[in-house]
DNA sequence: TATAAAACCTGTAGTAACTACAGGTTCAAG
DNA sequence: CTTGAACCTGTAGTTACTACAGGTTTTATA
């Protein structure tokens, strides 16, 4: 099968497993141009190598982090086009990082709100009439 | 609920304005059963009252907090059906907050990587194999 | 080596959660 | 009583997948 050295050829299924997504998703990314068109076996099956595996994992994690596909495309441009000038890369990277920071701030506010609400909850023995989460969400915006 | 002579009849546009969403979204929520089928004017326009306004605001806030429509459905079931406890709602909220925390952690790692990369950007070109962004997101995959 | 089953192929259609029309009707201000 | 904003239904588009259908290739096992 394979020798003792690290595996270097992967099927589309291998990539899907490693990146926790569906095989169809890998093909979809190829269709929309996030993943490169891979080599094929004689029979037409896709073959990938380590760089494509890394790339897919990067895409998946970026998506999980709330980047849209077009934002992932922008991030990948850093990788795909190394002929940017240094200042260009730096500017784009810093802009991206600001957006990331905004996201972190938003999520932290959200997290705080969720925990605060949960904390005010009395627990299993109390009826919904006294549930602060429901109350907080039902509160009229103008009465505050 | 309000003892003052508050407005009691609302149009779909009023609801949309009050809940910061589109008119189409209100109708959509009706179609998928999150909002009740409202009364109508002679001419067929939707009329709502205070409870429906509150319900819509509840739905929108829950969505903004990252609950999916089906999770909102669950929350509303707690409200619509008696015999549920505060603890059930708390459980749902805590699960939600954990997911948010996980996203925050990931974003902070990415943020660090982006800043690092910007910082190291002094003329080097990063190939796919040694890109710190790629690496930051590739690492820790199997470390739980 | 034969064969069964798993994995792959292309292509299309469905999903979630809206959002945007098109083409027509009703309501309310002046 | 007019006019234009707001409403109506219904369909189609959007994003980012996900699920088939119907067929071919690869691989594990007898």
Short mmCIF file of C-alpha atoms (C1' of nucleotides) in Angstrom, two decimals:
data_model
loop_
_atom_site.label_atom_id
_atom_site.label_comp_id
_atom_site.label_asym_id
_atom_site.label_seq_id
_atom_site.Cartn_x
_atom_site.Cartn_y
_atom_site.Cartn_z
CA UNK A 1 0.00 0.00 0.00
CA UNK A 2 2.06 2.89 1.34
CA UNK A 3 5.61 2.93 2.65
CA UNK A 4 6.44 4.15 6.14
CA UNK A 5 6.97 7.77 5.15
CA UNK A 6 4.15 10.30 5.45
CA UNK A 7 1.26 9.96 3.09
CA UNK A 8 1.48 12.35 0.18
CA UNK A 9 -1.45 11.42 -2.04
CA UNK A 10 -4.98 11.94 -0.83
CA UNK A 11 -8.39 11.20 -2.24
CA UNK A 12 -11.25 13.65 -2.05
CA UNK A 13 -12.62 11.53 0.78
CA UNK A 14 -9.36 11.83 2.70
CA UNK A 15 -9.55 15.60 2.41
CA UNK A 16 -13.16 15.67 3.51
CA UNK A 17 -12.37 13.54 6.56
CA UNK A 18 -9.34 15.63 7.52
CA UNK A 19 -11.18 18.92 7.20
CA UNK A 20 -14.45 17.75 8.69
CA UNK A 21 -16.53 18.56 5.67
CA UNK A 22 -18.42 16.70 3.01
CA UNK A 23 -16.92 15.38 -0.21
CA UNK A 24 -19.47 17.47 -2.07
CA UNK A 25 -18.14 20.57 -0.33
CA UNK A 26 -14.62 19.93 -1.60
CA UNK A 27 -15.94 19.63 -5.14
CA UNK A 28 -18.02 22.75 -4.57
CA UNK A 29 -14.94 24.68 -3.53
CA UNK A 30 -13.25 23.51 -6.67
CA UNK A 31 -16.20 24.68 -8.74
CA UNK A 32 -16.17 28.17 -7.23
CA UNK A 33 -12.41 28.39 -7.49
CA UNK A 34 -11.33 28.20 -3.84
CA UNK A 35 -9.64 24.86 -4.41
CA UNK A 36 -7.45 24.19 -7.45
CA UNK A 37 -8.40 21.69 -10.13
CA UNK A 38 -6.55 18.60 -8.94
CA UNK A 39 -4.72 15.85 -10.74
CA UNK A 40 -6.76 12.80 -11.66
CA UNK A 41 -6.23 9.08 -11.69
CA UNK A 42 -6.63 7.16 -14.95
CA UNK A 43 -10.23 6.56 -13.98
CA UNK A 44 -10.88 10.21 -13.24
CA UNK A 45 -10.68 10.28 -9.42
CA UNK A 46 -9.25 13.41 -7.83
CA UNK A 47 -5.78 13.22 -6.27
CA UNK A 48 -4.49 15.78 -3.78
CA UNK A 49 -1.24 16.46 -1.98
CA UNK A 50 -0.32 18.02 1.36
CA UNK A 51 -0.62 21.67 0.23
CA UNK A 52 -4.20 21.18 -0.95
CA UNK A 53 -5.05 19.45 2.32
CA UNK A 54 -3.71 22.42 4.24
CA UNK A 55 -5.55 24.79 1.97
CA UNK A 56 -8.86 23.05 2.52
CA UNK A 57 -8.43 23.02 6.28
CA UNK A 58 -7.65 26.71 6.12
CA UNK A 59 -10.80 27.36 4.12
CA UNK A 60 -12.97 25.37 6.48
CA UNK A 61 -11.64 27.05 9.60
CA UNK A 62 -11.92 30.48 8.06
CA UNK A 63 -15.53 29.73 7.18
CA UNK A 64 -16.18 28.51 10.71
CA UNK A 65 -14.72 31.78 11.98
CA UNK A 66 -17.38 33.70 10.11
CA UNK A 67 -15.50 34.75 7.01
CA UNK A 68 -17.61 34.69 3.89
CA UNK A 69 -16.40 32.77 0.88
CA UNK A 70 -15.31 36.00 -0.79
CA UNK A 71 -13.35 37.00 2.31
CA UNK A 72 -11.67 33.61 2.31
CA UNK A 73 -10.83 34.28 -1.30
CA UNK A 74 -9.13 37.51 -0.20
CA UNK A 75 -7.17 35.73 2.52
CA UNK A 76 -6.05 33.11 0.03
CA UNK A 77 -4.80 35.80 -2.30
CA UNK A 78 -2.05 36.44 0.24
CA UNK A 79 -0.96 32.90 -0.35
CA UNK A 80 -1.62 32.60 -4.06
CA UNK A 81 -0.06 35.86 -5.17
CA UNK A 82 3.31 36.21 -3.48
CA UNK A 83 4.23 39.01 -5.86
CA UNK A 84 2.44 41.60 -3.79
CA UNK A 85 4.70 44.29 -2.48
CA UNK A 86 5.48 44.01 1.16
CA UNK A 87 3.53 47.11 2.07
CA UNK A 88 0.49 45.86 0.19
CA UNK A 89 0.46 42.61 2.07
CA UNK A 90 0.90 44.38 5.34
CA UNK A 91 -1.97 46.78 4.67
CA UNK A 92 -4.33 44.01 3.63
CA UNK A 93 -3.31 41.89 6.57
CA UNK A 94 -3.85 44.68 9.06
CA UNK A 95 -7.24 45.50 7.54
CA UNK A 96 -8.21 41.85 7.88
CA UNK A 97 -7.02 41.80 11.46
CA UNK A 98 -9.16 44.82 12.29
CA UNK A 99 -12.17 43.02 10.96
CA UNK A 100 -11.24 40.01 13.04
CA UNK A 101 -10.96 42.21 16.11
CA UNK A 102 -14.41 43.65 15.41
CA UNK A 103 -15.77 40.13 15.23
CA UNK A 104 -14.09 39.21 18.50
CA UNK A 105 -15.61 42.26 20.17
CA UNK A 106 -19.06 41.44 18.85
CA UNK A 107 -18.84 37.85 19.96
CA UNK A 108 -17.53 38.81 23.38
CA UNK A 109 -20.47 41.12 23.89
CA UNK A 110 -22.77 38.34 22.80
CA UNK A 111 -21.04 35.83 25.06
CA UNK A 112 -21.34 38.15 28.03
CA UNK A 113 -25.04 38.67 27.36
CA UNK A 114 -25.67 34.95 27.11
CA UNK A 115 -23.80 34.16 30.32
CA UNK A 116 -25.48 36.96 32.22
CA UNK A 117 -28.84 35.69 31.18
CA UNK A 118 -28.02 32.11 32.06
CA UNK A 119 -26.64 33.21 35.39
CA UNK A 120 -29.87 34.85 36.42
CA UNK A 121 -31.71 31.61 35.76
CA UNK A 122 -32.96 29.91 38.89
CA UNK A 123 -32.82 26.37 37.52
CA UNK A 124 -34.88 23.28 36.95
CA UNK A 125 -37.40 23.80 39.68
CA UNK A 126 -38.62 27.16 38.57
CA UNK A 127 -41.36 27.71 36.07
CA UNK A 128 -40.98 29.73 32.91
CA UNK A 129 -42.93 32.62 34.30
CA UNK A 130 -39.79 33.55 36.19
CA UNK A 131 -37.22 32.78 33.51
CA UNK A 132 -35.01 35.84 33.07
CA UNK A 133 -33.83 34.78 29.62
CA UNK A 134 -37.32 34.71 28.25
CA UNK A 135 -38.10 37.93 30.07
CA UNK A 136 -35.01 39.65 28.73
CA UNK A 137 -35.79 38.68 25.18
CA UNK A 138 -39.44 39.60 25.51
CA UNK A 139 -38.80 42.97 27.09
CA UNK A 140 -40.20 45.88 25.18
CA UNK A 141 -37.42 47.92 23.66
CA UNK A 142 -39.05 51.21 24.63
CA UNK A 143 -39.68 50.38 28.26
CA UNK A 144 -36.19 49.25 29.27
CA UNK B 1 -49.80 45.03 29.40
CA UNK B 2 -49.47 48.84 29.32
CA UNK B 3 -52.15 50.74 31.17
CA UNK B 4 -51.64 53.94 29.22
CA UNK B 5 -53.50 54.57 26.02
CA UNK B 6 -50.76 52.85 24.01
CA UNK B 7 -51.19 51.91 20.40
CA UNK B 8 -52.77 48.50 20.06
CA UNK B 9 -53.11 47.93 16.32
CA UNK B 10 -50.03 47.61 14.14
CA UNK B 11 -49.41 47.09 10.46
CA UNK B 12 -46.79 44.73 9.15
CA UNK B 13 -44.66 47.79 8.43
CA UNK B 14 -44.96 48.93 12.05
CA UNK B 15 -43.76 45.54 13.19
CA UNK B 16 -40.88 45.56 10.76
CA UNK B 17 -39.77 49.00 11.94
CA UNK B 18 -40.06 48.11 15.60
CA UNK B 19 -38.09 44.90 15.22
CA UNK B 20 -35.54 46.24 12.75
CA UNK B 21 -36.30 43.74 10.04
CA UNK B 22 -37.89 43.72 6.62
CA UNK B 23 -41.59 43.43 5.95
CA UNK B 24 -40.82 40.37 3.87
CA UNK B 25 -39.17 38.80 6.87
CA UNK B 26 -42.30 39.18 8.98
CA UNK B 27 -44.33 37.49 6.27
CA UNK B 28 -41.65 34.85 5.99
CA UNK B 29 -41.89 34.16 9.72
CA UNK B 30 -45.61 33.79 9.32
CA UNK B 31 -45.12 31.35 6.47
CA UNK B 32 -42.76 29.15 8.47
CA UNK B 33 -44.96 29.31 11.54
CA UNK B 34 -42.87 31.45 13.90
CA UNK B 35 -45.47 34.20 13.78
CA UNK B 36 -49.19 33.51 13.99
CA UNK B 37 -51.58 34.17 11.11
CA UNK B 38 -52.82 37.66 11.95
CA UNK B 39 -56.18 39.33 11.62
CA UNK B 40 -56.80 41.23 8.40
CA UNK B 41 -58.46 44.48 7.41
CA UNK B 42 -61.38 44.37 4.96
CA UNK B 43 -58.89 44.92 2.19
CA UNK B 44 -56.62 42.12 3.36
CA UNK B 45 -53.86 43.99 5.18
CA UNK B 46 -52.35 42.31 8.22
CA UNK B 47 -53.20 43.73 11.64
CA UNK B 48 -51.16 42.93 14.73
CA UNK B 49 -51.44 43.66 18.42
CA UNK B 50 -48.95 44.14 21.22
CA UNK B 51 -48.33 40.40 21.86
CA UNK B 52 -47.34 39.76 18.24
CA UNK B 53 -45.04 42.79 18.30
CA UNK B 54 -43.31 41.43 21.38
CA UNK B 55 -43.11 38.01 19.83
CA UNK B 56 -41.41 39.35 16.71
CA UNK B 57 -38.91 41.33 18.76
CA UNK B 58 -38.19 38.18 20.72
CA UNK B 59 -37.58 36.25 17.50
CA UNK B 60 -35.27 38.91 16.09
CA UNK B 61 -33.24 39.21 19.27
CA UNK B 62 -32.86 35.48 19.52
CA UNK B 63 -31.68 35.33 15.91
CA UNK B 64 -29.22 38.13 16.58
CA UNK B 65 -27.87 36.15 19.51
CA UNK B 66 -27.03 33.36 17.12
CA UNK B 67 -29.95 31.05 17.72
CA UNK B 68 -31.09 29.26 14.57
CA UNK B 69 -34.69 29.44 13.51
CA UNK B 70 -35.28 25.95 14.84
CA UNK B 71 -33.71 26.93 18.16
CA UNK B 72 -36.00 29.97 18.25
CA UNK B 73 -38.85 27.59 17.58
CA UNK B 74 -37.72 25.60 20.60
CA UNK B 75 -37.55 28.73 22.73
CA UNK B 76 -41.02 29.74 21.60
CA UNK B 77 -42.32 26.28 22.39
CA UNK B 78 -41.15 26.88 25.93
CA UNK B 79 -43.22 30.03 25.89
CA UNK B 80 -46.25 28.69 24.07
CA UNK B 81 -46.56 25.46 25.97
CA UNK B 82 -46.70 25.46 29.74
CA UNK B 83 -44.88 22.88 31.87
CA UNK B 84 -41.38 23.89 30.83
CA UNK B 85 -38.74 25.01 33.28
CA UNK B 86 -36.30 27.82 33.42
CA UNK B 87 -33.51 25.23 33.48
CA UNK B 88 -34.35 23.99 30.02
CA UNK B 89 -33.90 27.47 28.64
CA UNK B 90 -30.71 27.89 30.61
CA UNK B 91 -29.27 24.73 29.09
CA UNK B 92 -29.95 25.98 25.58
CA UNK B 93 -28.39 29.33 26.37
CA UNK B 94 -25.27 27.85 27.93
CA UNK B 95 -24.73 25.56 24.96
CA UNK B 96 -25.01 28.60 22.74
CA UNK B 97 -22.50 30.55 24.84
CA UNK B 98 -19.99 27.71 24.63
CA UNK B 99 -20.15 27.78 20.87
CA UNK B 100 -19.61 31.51 20.91
CA UNK B 101 -16.59 31.11 23.20
CA UNK B 102 -15.05 28.56 20.87
CA UNK B 103 -15.40 31.02 18.00
CA UNK B 104 -13.81 33.77 20.07
CA UNK B 105 -10.83 31.53 20.81
CA UNK B 106 -10.35 30.68 17.16
CA UNK B 107 -10.61 34.30 16.11
CA UNK B 108 -8.07 35.37 18.69
CA UNK B 109 -5.63 32.83 17.34
CA UNK B 110 -6.25 34.07 13.83
CA UNK B 111 -5.90 37.68 14.94
CA UNK B 112 -2.56 36.92 16.51
CA UNK B 113 -1.42 35.20 13.34
CA UNK B 114 -2.49 38.09 11.15
CA UNK B 115 -0.63 40.61 13.30
CA UNK B 116 2.40 38.36 13.41
CA UNK B 117 2.40 38.09 9.67
CA UNK B 118 2.05 41.83 9.20
CA UNK B 119 4.89 42.24 11.62
CA UNK B 120 7.15 39.80 9.83
CA UNK B 121 6.34 41.33 6.48
CA UNK B 122 9.66 42.88 5.58
CA UNK B 123 10.29 41.60 2.12
CA UNK B 124 9.99 37.89 2.54
CA UNK B 125 7.51 36.05 0.41
CA UNK B 126 5.59 33.33 2.12
CA UNK B 127 4.98 30.18 0.17
CA UNK B 128 1.95 28.08 0.99
CA UNK B 129 4.11 25.70 3.01
CA UNK B 130 5.38 28.37 5.38
CA UNK B 131 2.58 30.90 5.52
CA UNK B 132 1.95 31.78 9.16
CA UNK B 133 -1.76 32.32 8.53
CA UNK B 134 -2.16 28.93 7.00
CA UNK B 135 -0.12 27.39 9.77
CA UNK B 136 -2.07 29.14 12.51
CA UNK B 137 -5.28 27.64 11.26
CA UNK B 138 -3.80 24.30 10.35
CA UNK B 139 -2.30 23.69 13.76
CA UNK B 140 -4.27 22.39 16.73
CA UNK B 141 -6.61 20.50 14.48
CA UNK B 142 -6.42 17.19 16.32
CA UNK B 143 -5.64 18.60 19.74
CA UNK B 144 -9.24 19.12 20.77
"C1'" DT C 1 -8.54 -13.64 -9.85
"C1'" DA C 2 -13.29 -12.66 -9.25
"C1'" DT C 3 -16.58 -10.04 -7.17
"C1'" DA C 4 -18.86 -7.25 -3.93
"C1'" DA C 5 -18.94 -3.06 -1.72
"C1'" DA C 6 -17.09 1.21 -0.84
"C1'" DA C 7 -15.75 5.32 -2.81
"C1'" DC C 8 -15.72 8.01 -6.61
"C1'" DC C 9 -17.78 10.63 -10.90
"C1'" DT C 10 -21.17 14.42 -13.03
"C1'" DG C 11 -25.13 16.88 -12.74
"C1'" DT C 12 -29.23 18.59 -10.78
"C1'" DA C 13 -32.18 19.80 -7.12
"C1'" DG C 14 -33.06 20.89 -2.33
"C1'" DT C 15 -31.95 23.47 2.16
"C1'" DA C 16 -31.75 27.68 5.45
"C1'" DA C 17 -32.90 32.19 6.15
"C1'" DC C 18 -33.77 35.53 4.15
"C1'" DT C 19 -34.17 39.37 0.21
"C1'" DA C 20 -35.72 41.28 -4.07
"C1'" DC C 21 -38.61 41.88 -7.52
"C1'" DA C 22 -43.15 42.01 -10.48
"C1'" DG C 23 -47.59 43.28 -11.05
"C1'" DG C 24 -51.51 44.49 -8.77
"C1'" DT C 25 -54.67 46.45 -4.62
"C1'" DT C 26 -55.69 49.22 -0.49
"C1'" DC C 27 -55.10 52.86 2.67
"C1'" DA C 28 -54.50 57.63 4.29
"C1'" DA C 29 -52.97 62.38 3.69
"C1'" DG C 30 -53.90 66.55 1.38
"C1'" DC D 1 -61.08 62.48 -4.78
"C1'" DT D 2 -56.72 61.86 -6.13
"C1'" DT D 3 -52.12 60.20 -5.54
"C1'" DG D 4 -48.50 57.89 -3.66
"C1'" DA D 5 -46.94 55.15 0.09
"C1'" DA D 6 -47.73 50.90 1.94
"C1'" DC D 7 -49.71 46.72 1.37
"C1'" DC D 8 -50.92 42.11 -1.13
"C1'" DT D 9 -49.42 37.33 -3.43
"C1'" DG D 10 -46.22 34.81 -5.65
"C1'" DT D 11 -41.97 33.67 -7.63
"C1'" DA D 12 -37.10 33.93 -8.15
"C1'" DG D 13 -32.47 35.03 -6.50
"C1'" DT D 14 -28.79 34.73 -2.83
"C1'" DT D 15 -25.13 32.21 -0.05
"C1'" DA D 16 -22.94 28.25 1.10
"C1'" DC D 17 -23.56 24.23 1.13
"C1'" DT D 18 -25.93 19.20 1.13
"C1'" DA D 19 -28.47 15.42 -0.86
"C1'" DC D 20 -29.70 12.60 -4.30
"C1'" DA D 21 -29.69 9.86 -8.93
"C1'" DG D 22 -27.56 7.01 -11.87
"C1'" DG D 23 -23.37 5.42 -13.33
"C1'" DT D 24 -17.98 4.18 -13.05
"C1'" DT D 25 -13.64 3.11 -10.59
"C1'" DT D 26 -11.06 1.37 -6.86
"C1'" DT D 27 -10.13 -1.78 -3.25
"C1'" DA D 28 -10.78 -5.34 0.12
"C1'" DT D 29 -11.75 -9.96 0.59
"C1'" DA D 30 -12.91 -14.82 -0.70
#
